[in-house]
Amino acid sequence: MNHLQTIEYADNRVLTTQQLAEVYETSVDNIKMNFKRNKDRFTEGKHYYMLKGDELRDFKNKVTGSYSVPRNVNALILWTEKGADRHCKILDTDKAWEQFDNLEETYFRVKERAMIPVEGLSTEMQALLMHDRKLTEQDKRITALENNEKISSGQKRDIRRAVNAAVISACGGEETTVYRKHSQKIYKAIYGFLYTYFDISEYADIPRTRFTDATERIKEWYPSCELKLFIEKVNGYGQQEIDWSEMDA
């Protein structure tokens, strides 16, 4: 990830489609196709920036380093951290999840931290600085303890309800063929997503401090392209019996 050229737009670090494809070890065409199929899941200005006209010309002039925008390009998409996250969910591969974690740590959230030298400060300032550092360490320990607390029984119930709602929505309703015959496949996909996202083995291990994050993630969840195709085909074929055992969620 260290070789990734830093590109910024609107004071945010962004990635081109080419960079995103390389990081996730997929093709540019696959990224474009996933975007086209799930465009309603992306919001311009939040998940991506679309550069055209003067904005694109200005960007071409500002970009330096190993990356350059081809002259014949008349429109360019730049993906934000949220956009990269969304593509990761759509791809839903082990490599994509691994690489997105790396992107968060080594690209999107990298901040230069200025180290304050203690030497040369007055005794009073040194004392204040040391006191501040002790408070910071204390806050970290308290936060660590809070993060180890798991969700309550009531929150577990809310998680199950949210998952149920997400499954019904993904299936197209409780009366659909896929819900009646294959809902467990969708449940498995959602819980698998939660296990991967929170690095846990069961949903009861979700940290209490991240309960809101969990419910929001469940609401935002949607099937991978493969699972979406599975749902559409099952619902489309209705009562016909089809062997989908080889398809994994």
mmCIF file of C-alpha atoms in Angstrom:
data_model
loop_
_atom_site.group_PDB
_atom_site.id
_atom_site.type_symbol
_atom_site.label_atom_id
_atom_site.label_comp_id
_atom_site.label_asym_id
_atom_site.label_seq_id
_atom_site.Cartn_x
_atom_site.Cartn_y
_atom_site.Cartn_z
ATOM 1 C CA MET A 1 0.000 0.000 0.000
ATOM 2 C CA ASN A 2 2.997 2.260 0.468
ATOM 3 C CA HIS A 3 3.449 2.567 -3.314
ATOM 4 C CA LEU A 4 -0.030 4.082 -3.700
ATOM 5 C CA GLN A 5 0.230 7.659 -4.934
ATOM 6 C CA THR A 6 -1.622 10.148 -2.767
ATOM 7 C CA ILE A 7 -4.343 12.031 -4.643
ATOM 8 C CA GLU A 8 -6.412 14.722 -2.949
ATOM 9 C CA TYR A 9 -9.565 16.521 -4.004
ATOM 10 C CA ALA A 10 -11.760 18.892 -1.967
ATOM 11 C CA ASP A 11 -9.394 18.425 1.011
ATOM 12 C CA ASN A 12 -10.016 14.669 1.005
ATOM 13 C CA ARG A 13 -7.840 11.781 -0.031
ATOM 14 C CA VAL A 14 -9.372 9.988 -2.999
ATOM 15 C CA LEU A 15 -8.637 7.125 -5.379
ATOM 16 C CA THR A 16 -9.069 6.795 -9.109
ATOM 17 C CA THR A 17 -10.913 3.808 -10.538
ATOM 18 C CA GLN A 18 -7.583 2.418 -11.728
ATOM 19 C CA GLN A 19 -6.093 2.669 -8.234
ATOM 20 C CA LEU A 20 -9.164 1.110 -6.648
ATOM 21 C CA ALA A 21 -9.058 -1.813 -9.068
ATOM 22 C CA GLU A 22 -5.365 -2.403 -8.392
ATOM 23 C CA VAL A 23 -5.820 -2.283 -4.619
ATOM 24 C CA TYR A 24 -8.780 -4.677 -4.644
ATOM 25 C CA GLU A 25 -7.059 -6.887 -7.238
ATOM 26 C CA THR A 26 -9.913 -6.733 -9.715
ATOM 27 C CA SER A 27 -10.392 -5.135 -13.125
ATOM 28 C CA VAL A 28 -11.328 -1.560 -13.952
ATOM 29 C CA ASP A 29 -14.257 -2.905 -15.974
ATOM 30 C CA ASN A 30 -15.521 -4.788 -12.922
ATOM 31 C CA ILE A 31 -15.412 -1.630 -10.790
ATOM 32 C CA LYS A 32 -17.264 0.295 -13.509
ATOM 33 C CA MET A 33 -19.876 -2.442 -13.933
ATOM 34 C CA ASN A 34 -20.501 -2.692 -10.188
ATOM 35 C CA PHE A 35 -20.965 1.078 -10.048
ATOM 36 C CA LYS A 36 -23.393 0.991 -12.972
ATOM 37 C CA ARG A 37 -25.438 -1.833 -11.451
ATOM 38 C CA ASN A 38 -25.564 -0.228 -8.006
ATOM 39 C CA LYS A 39 -25.563 3.462 -8.892
ATOM 40 C CA ASP A 40 -28.534 4.110 -6.618
ATOM 41 C CA ARG A 41 -26.295 3.085 -3.708
ATOM 42 C CA PHE A 42 -23.755 5.820 -4.419
ATOM 43 C CA THR A 43 -24.158 9.525 -3.699
ATOM 44 C CA GLU A 44 -22.072 12.087 -5.548
ATOM 45 C CA GLY A 45 -20.080 14.225 -3.138
ATOM 46 C CA LYS A 46 -20.210 11.505 -0.482
ATOM 47 C CA HIS A 47 -19.002 8.340 -2.203
ATOM 48 C CA TYR A 48 -17.392 9.885 -5.258
ATOM 49 C CA TYR A 49 -16.633 13.073 -7.172
ATOM 50 C CA MET A 50 -17.390 13.353 -10.877
ATOM 51 C CA LEU A 51 -15.001 15.760 -12.579
ATOM 52 C CA LYS A 52 -15.882 17.316 -15.916
ATOM 53 C CA GLY A 53 -15.102 20.475 -17.847
ATOM 54 C CA ASP A 54 -13.186 23.149 -15.937
ATOM 55 C CA GLU A 55 -12.988 21.036 -12.770
ATOM 56 C CA LEU A 56 -11.323 18.236 -14.689
ATOM 57 C CA ARG A 57 -8.923 20.615 -16.450
ATOM 58 C CA ASP A 58 -7.917 22.183 -13.128
ATOM 59 C CA PHE A 59 -7.415 18.745 -11.610
ATOM 60 C CA LYS A 60 -5.236 17.624 -14.520
ATOM 61 C CA ASN A 61 -3.001 20.649 -13.992
ATOM 62 C CA LYS A 62 -2.689 20.067 -10.238
ATOM 63 C CA VAL A 63 -1.935 16.342 -10.279
ATOM 64 C CA THR A 64 1.759 15.616 -9.922
ATOM 65 C CA GLY A 65 3.913 12.549 -9.433
ATOM 66 C CA SER A 66 3.573 9.218 -11.184
ATOM 67 C CA TYR A 67 -0.154 9.578 -11.828
ATOM 68 C CA SER A 68 -1.463 11.685 -14.694
ATOM 69 C CA VAL A 69 -4.889 11.977 -16.308
ATOM 70 C CA PRO A 70 -4.944 10.871 -19.960
ATOM 71 C CA ARG A 71 -5.557 13.765 -22.344
ATOM 72 C CA ASN A 72 -8.549 12.134 -24.039
ATOM 73 C CA VAL A 73 -10.501 11.694 -20.780
ATOM 74 C CA ASN A 74 -13.517 14.021 -20.632
ATOM 75 C CA ALA A 75 -14.887 12.763 -17.300
ATOM 76 C CA LEU A 76 -13.149 11.332 -14.239
ATOM 77 C CA ILE A 77 -14.508 9.675 -11.103
ATOM 78 C CA LEU A 78 -12.602 9.985 -7.833
ATOM 79 C CA TRP A 79 -13.622 7.626 -5.032
ATOM 80 C CA THR A 80 -13.748 8.776 -1.407
ATOM 81 C CA GLU A 81 -13.181 6.558 1.630
ATOM 82 C CA LYS A 82 -16.934 5.889 1.787
ATOM 83 C CA GLY A 83 -16.925 5.056 -1.915
ATOM 84 C CA ALA A 84 -14.051 2.615 -1.491
ATOM 85 C CA ASP A 85 -15.923 1.075 1.437
ATOM 86 C CA ARG A 86 -19.044 0.635 -0.698
ATOM 87 C CA HIS A 87 -17.101 -1.029 -3.502
ATOM 88 C CA CYS A 88 -15.532 -3.349 -0.937
ATOM 89 C CA LYS A 89 -18.995 -4.477 0.174
ATOM 90 C CA ILE A 90 -20.123 -5.019 -3.409
ATOM 91 C CA LEU A 91 -17.057 -7.107 -4.258
ATOM 92 C CA ASP A 92 -17.352 -8.941 -0.938
ATOM 93 C CA THR A 93 -14.066 -10.839 -1.292
ATOM 94 C CA ASP A 94 -11.512 -11.592 1.420
ATOM 95 C CA LYS A 95 -8.915 -9.582 -0.488
ATOM 96 C CA ALA A 96 -11.201 -6.549 -0.778
ATOM 97 C CA TRP A 97 -11.948 -6.561 2.959
ATOM 98 C CA GLU A 98 -8.267 -6.967 3.799
ATOM 99 C CA GLN A 99 -7.233 -4.182 1.468
ATOM 100 C CA PHE A 100 -9.918 -1.772 2.651
ATOM 101 C CA ASP A 101 -8.644 -2.166 6.215
ATOM 102 C CA ASN A 102 -5.184 -1.309 4.887
ATOM 103 C CA LEU A 103 -6.560 1.690 3.006
ATOM 104 C CA GLU A 104 -8.138 3.026 6.184
ATOM 105 C CA GLU A 105 -4.941 2.698 8.180
ATOM 106 C CA THR A 106 -2.304 3.651 5.628
ATOM 107 C CA TYR A 107 -4.053 5.953 3.168
ATOM 108 C CA PHE A 108 -7.345 7.599 4.081
ATOM 109 C CA ARG A 109 -6.694 8.222 7.773
ATOM 110 C CA VAL A 110 -3.010 8.966 7.821
ATOM 111 C CA LYS A 111 -2.325 12.124 9.776
ATOM 112 C CA GLU A 112 0.958 13.820 10.433
ATOM 113 C CA ARG A 113 1.385 14.104 14.174
ATOM 114 C CA ALA A 114 3.685 16.829 15.306
ATOM 115 C CA MET A 115 5.809 15.739 18.233
ATOM 116 C CA ILE A 116 6.234 18.403 20.873
ATOM 117 C CA PRO A 117 9.785 18.368 22.253
ATOM 118 C CA VAL A 118 9.888 18.629 26.015
ATOM 119 C CA GLU A 119 13.388 20.036 26.018
ATOM 120 C CA GLY A 120 13.499 23.810 26.035
ATOM 121 C CA LEU A 121 10.097 24.246 27.685
ATOM 122 C CA SER A 122 9.714 25.900 31.050
ATOM 123 C CA THR A 123 9.220 23.725 34.128
ATOM 124 C CA GLU A 124 5.567 24.768 34.293
ATOM 125 C CA MET A 125 4.958 23.898 30.628
ATOM 126 C CA GLN A 126 6.718 20.551 31.020
ATOM 127 C CA ALA A 127 4.489 19.747 34.002
ATOM 128 C CA LEU A 128 1.358 20.699 32.042
ATOM 129 C CA LEU A 129 2.475 18.629 29.080
ATOM 130 C CA MET A 130 3.177 15.570 31.225
ATOM 131 C CA HIS A 131 -0.175 15.981 32.992
ATOM 132 C CA ASP A 132 -1.940 16.173 29.634
ATOM 133 C CA ARG A 133 -0.196 13.021 28.459
ATOM 134 C CA LYS A 134 -1.213 11.170 31.629
ATOM 135 C CA LEU A 135 -4.835 12.207 31.108
ATOM 136 C CA THR A 136 -4.634 11.013 27.515
ATOM 137 C CA GLU A 137 -3.320 7.624 28.608
ATOM 138 C CA GLN A 138 -6.035 7.404 31.250
ATOM 139 C CA ASP A 139 -8.691 8.179 28.642
ATOM 140 C CA LYS A 140 -7.261 5.448 26.422
ATOM 141 C CA ARG A 141 -7.498 2.892 29.237
ATOM 142 C CA ILE A 142 -11.094 3.887 30.000
ATOM 143 C CA THR A 143 -11.985 3.696 26.318
ATOM 144 C CA ALA A 144 -10.377 0.265 26.069
ATOM 145 C CA LEU A 145 -12.482 -0.983 28.997
ATOM 146 C CA GLU A 146 -15.650 0.449 27.444
ATOM 147 C CA ASN A 147 -14.826 -1.146 24.104
ATOM 148 C CA ASN A 148 -14.587 -4.556 25.775
ATOM 149 C CA GLU A 149 -18.206 -4.352 26.958
ATOM 150 C CA LYS A 150 -20.546 -6.354 24.741
ATOM 151 C CA ILE A 151 -24.035 -5.330 23.636
ATOM 152 C CA SER A 152 -26.864 -5.863 26.126
ATOM 153 C CA SER A 153 -29.699 -8.376 25.744
ATOM 154 C CA GLY A 154 -31.985 -5.585 24.573
ATOM 155 C CA GLN A 155 -29.446 -4.486 21.984
ATOM 156 C CA LYS A 156 -29.082 -8.090 20.790
ATOM 157 C CA ARG A 157 -32.827 -8.132 20.213
ATOM 158 C CA ASP A 158 -32.585 -4.889 18.233
ATOM 159 C CA ILE A 159 -29.781 -6.353 16.115
ATOM 160 C CA ARG A 160 -31.895 -9.417 15.310
ATOM 161 C CA ARG A 161 -34.836 -7.216 14.359
ATOM 162 C CA ALA A 162 -32.634 -5.082 12.121
ATOM 163 C CA VAL A 163 -31.226 -8.191 10.437
ATOM 164 C CA ASN A 164 -34.735 -9.596 9.933
ATOM 165 C CA ALA A 165 -35.837 -6.343 8.305
ATOM 166 C CA ALA A 166 -32.749 -6.322 6.063
ATOM 167 C CA VAL A 167 -33.382 -9.911 4.957
ATOM 168 C CA ILE A 168 -37.033 -9.228 4.140
ATOM 169 C CA SER A 169 -36.061 -6.105 2.206
ATOM 170 C CA ALA A 170 -33.318 -7.888 0.262
ATOM 171 C CA CYS A 171 -35.689 -10.735 -0.637
ATOM 172 C CA GLY A 172 -38.377 -8.342 -1.827
ATOM 173 C CA GLY A 173 -40.852 -9.257 0.906
ATOM 174 C CA GLU A 174 -41.929 -12.188 3.053
ATOM 175 C CA GLU A 175 -44.130 -13.646 0.319
ATOM 176 C CA THR A 176 -41.351 -14.042 -2.242
ATOM 177 C CA THR A 177 -39.993 -17.417 -3.265
ATOM 178 C CA VAL A 178 -36.456 -16.602 -2.176
ATOM 179 C CA TYR A 179 -37.597 -15.570 1.311
ATOM 180 C CA ARG A 180 -39.748 -18.666 1.810
ATOM 181 C CA LYS A 181 -37.165 -21.122 0.489
ATOM 182 C CA HIS A 182 -33.726 -19.519 0.775
ATOM 183 C CA SER A 183 -33.885 -16.803 3.462
ATOM 184 C CA GLN A 184 -31.164 -18.561 5.482
ATOM 185 C CA LYS A 185 -28.743 -17.816 2.665
ATOM 186 C CA ILE A 186 -29.372 -14.082 3.068
ATOM 187 C CA TYR A 187 -29.197 -14.310 6.875
ATOM 188 C CA LYS A 188 -25.830 -16.028 6.524
ATOM 189 C CA ALA A 189 -24.576 -13.244 4.256
ATOM 190 C CA ILE A 190 -25.620 -10.447 6.632
ATOM 191 C CA TYR A 191 -24.253 -12.094 9.761
ATOM 192 C CA GLY A 192 -21.090 -12.980 7.867
ATOM 193 C CA PHE A 193 -20.736 -9.316 6.960
ATOM 194 C CA LEU A 194 -21.078 -8.323 10.630
ATOM 195 C CA TYR A 195 -18.535 -10.937 11.737
ATOM 196 C CA THR A 196 -16.023 -9.654 9.201
ATOM 197 C CA TYR A 197 -16.670 -5.970 9.839
ATOM 198 C CA PHE A 198 -16.332 -6.230 13.630
ATOM 199 C CA ASP A 199 -13.809 -9.113 13.574
ATOM 200 C CA ILE A 200 -16.010 -11.298 15.795
ATOM 201 C CA SER A 201 -17.334 -14.870 15.710
ATOM 202 C CA GLU A 202 -20.923 -14.126 16.772
ATOM 203 C CA TYR A 203 -23.103 -11.024 16.790
ATOM 204 C CA ALA A 204 -23.355 -11.060 20.603
ATOM 205 C CA ASP A 205 -19.681 -10.001 20.677
ATOM 206 C CA ILE A 206 -20.384 -6.634 19.049
ATOM 207 C CA PRO A 207 -18.906 -3.941 21.357
ATOM 208 C CA ARG A 208 -21.573 -1.936 23.168
ATOM 209 C CA THR A 209 -19.911 1.309 22.105
ATOM 210 C CA ARG A 210 -20.414 0.306 18.459
ATOM 211 C CA PHE A 211 -24.051 -0.723 18.692
ATOM 212 C CA THR A 212 -25.231 2.314 16.711
ATOM 213 C CA ASP A 213 -22.585 1.637 14.081
ATOM 214 C CA ALA A 214 -23.812 -1.958 13.835
ATOM 215 C CA THR A 215 -27.457 -1.002 13.312
ATOM 216 C CA GLU A 216 -26.497 1.592 10.702
ATOM 217 C CA ARG A 217 -24.319 -0.914 8.863
ATOM 218 C CA ILE A 218 -27.178 -3.416 8.804
ATOM 219 C CA LYS A 219 -29.541 -0.800 7.379
ATOM 220 C CA GLU A 220 -26.986 0.093 4.701
ATOM 221 C CA TRP A 221 -26.196 -3.537 3.859
ATOM 222 C CA TYR A 222 -27.152 -4.865 0.467
ATOM 223 C CA PRO A 223 -26.418 -8.134 -1.353
ATOM 224 C CA SER A 224 -23.246 -8.702 -3.340
ATOM 225 C CA CYS A 225 -23.694 -8.862 -7.110
ATOM 226 C CA GLU A 226 -23.689 -12.664 -7.004
ATOM 227 C CA LEU A 227 -26.255 -12.848 -4.216
ATOM 228 C CA LYS A 228 -28.392 -10.168 -5.856
ATOM 229 C CA LEU A 229 -28.421 -12.200 -9.068
ATOM 230 C CA PHE A 230 -29.358 -15.290 -7.056
ATOM 231 C CA ILE A 231 -32.311 -13.479 -5.455
ATOM 232 C CA GLU A 232 -33.537 -12.073 -8.754
ATOM 233 C CA LYS A 233 -33.343 -15.433 -10.501
ATOM 234 C CA VAL A 234 -35.098 -17.341 -7.733
ATOM 235 C CA ASN A 235 -37.891 -14.785 -7.532
ATOM 236 C CA GLY A 236 -38.073 -14.640 -11.313
ATOM 237 C CA TYR A 237 -38.367 -18.383 -11.747
ATOM 238 C CA GLY A 238 -41.029 -18.578 -9.040
ATOM 239 C CA GLN A 239 -41.878 -22.110 -8.088
ATOM 240 C CA GLN A 240 -39.415 -23.829 -10.428
ATOM 241 C CA GLU A 241 -36.901 -25.931 -8.564
ATOM 242 C CA ILE A 242 -33.347 -24.892 -9.379
ATOM 243 C CA ASP A 243 -30.123 -26.207 -7.867
ATOM 244 C CA TRP A 244 -28.328 -23.184 -6.414
ATOM 245 C CA SER A 245 -26.147 -25.214 -4.048
ATOM 246 C CA GLU A 246 -22.983 -24.267 -5.896
ATOM 247 C CA MET A 247 -23.562 -20.555 -5.348
ATOM 248 C CA ASP A 248 -22.112 -19.168 -2.130
ATOM 249 C CA ALA A 249 -23.467 -16.046 -0.447
#
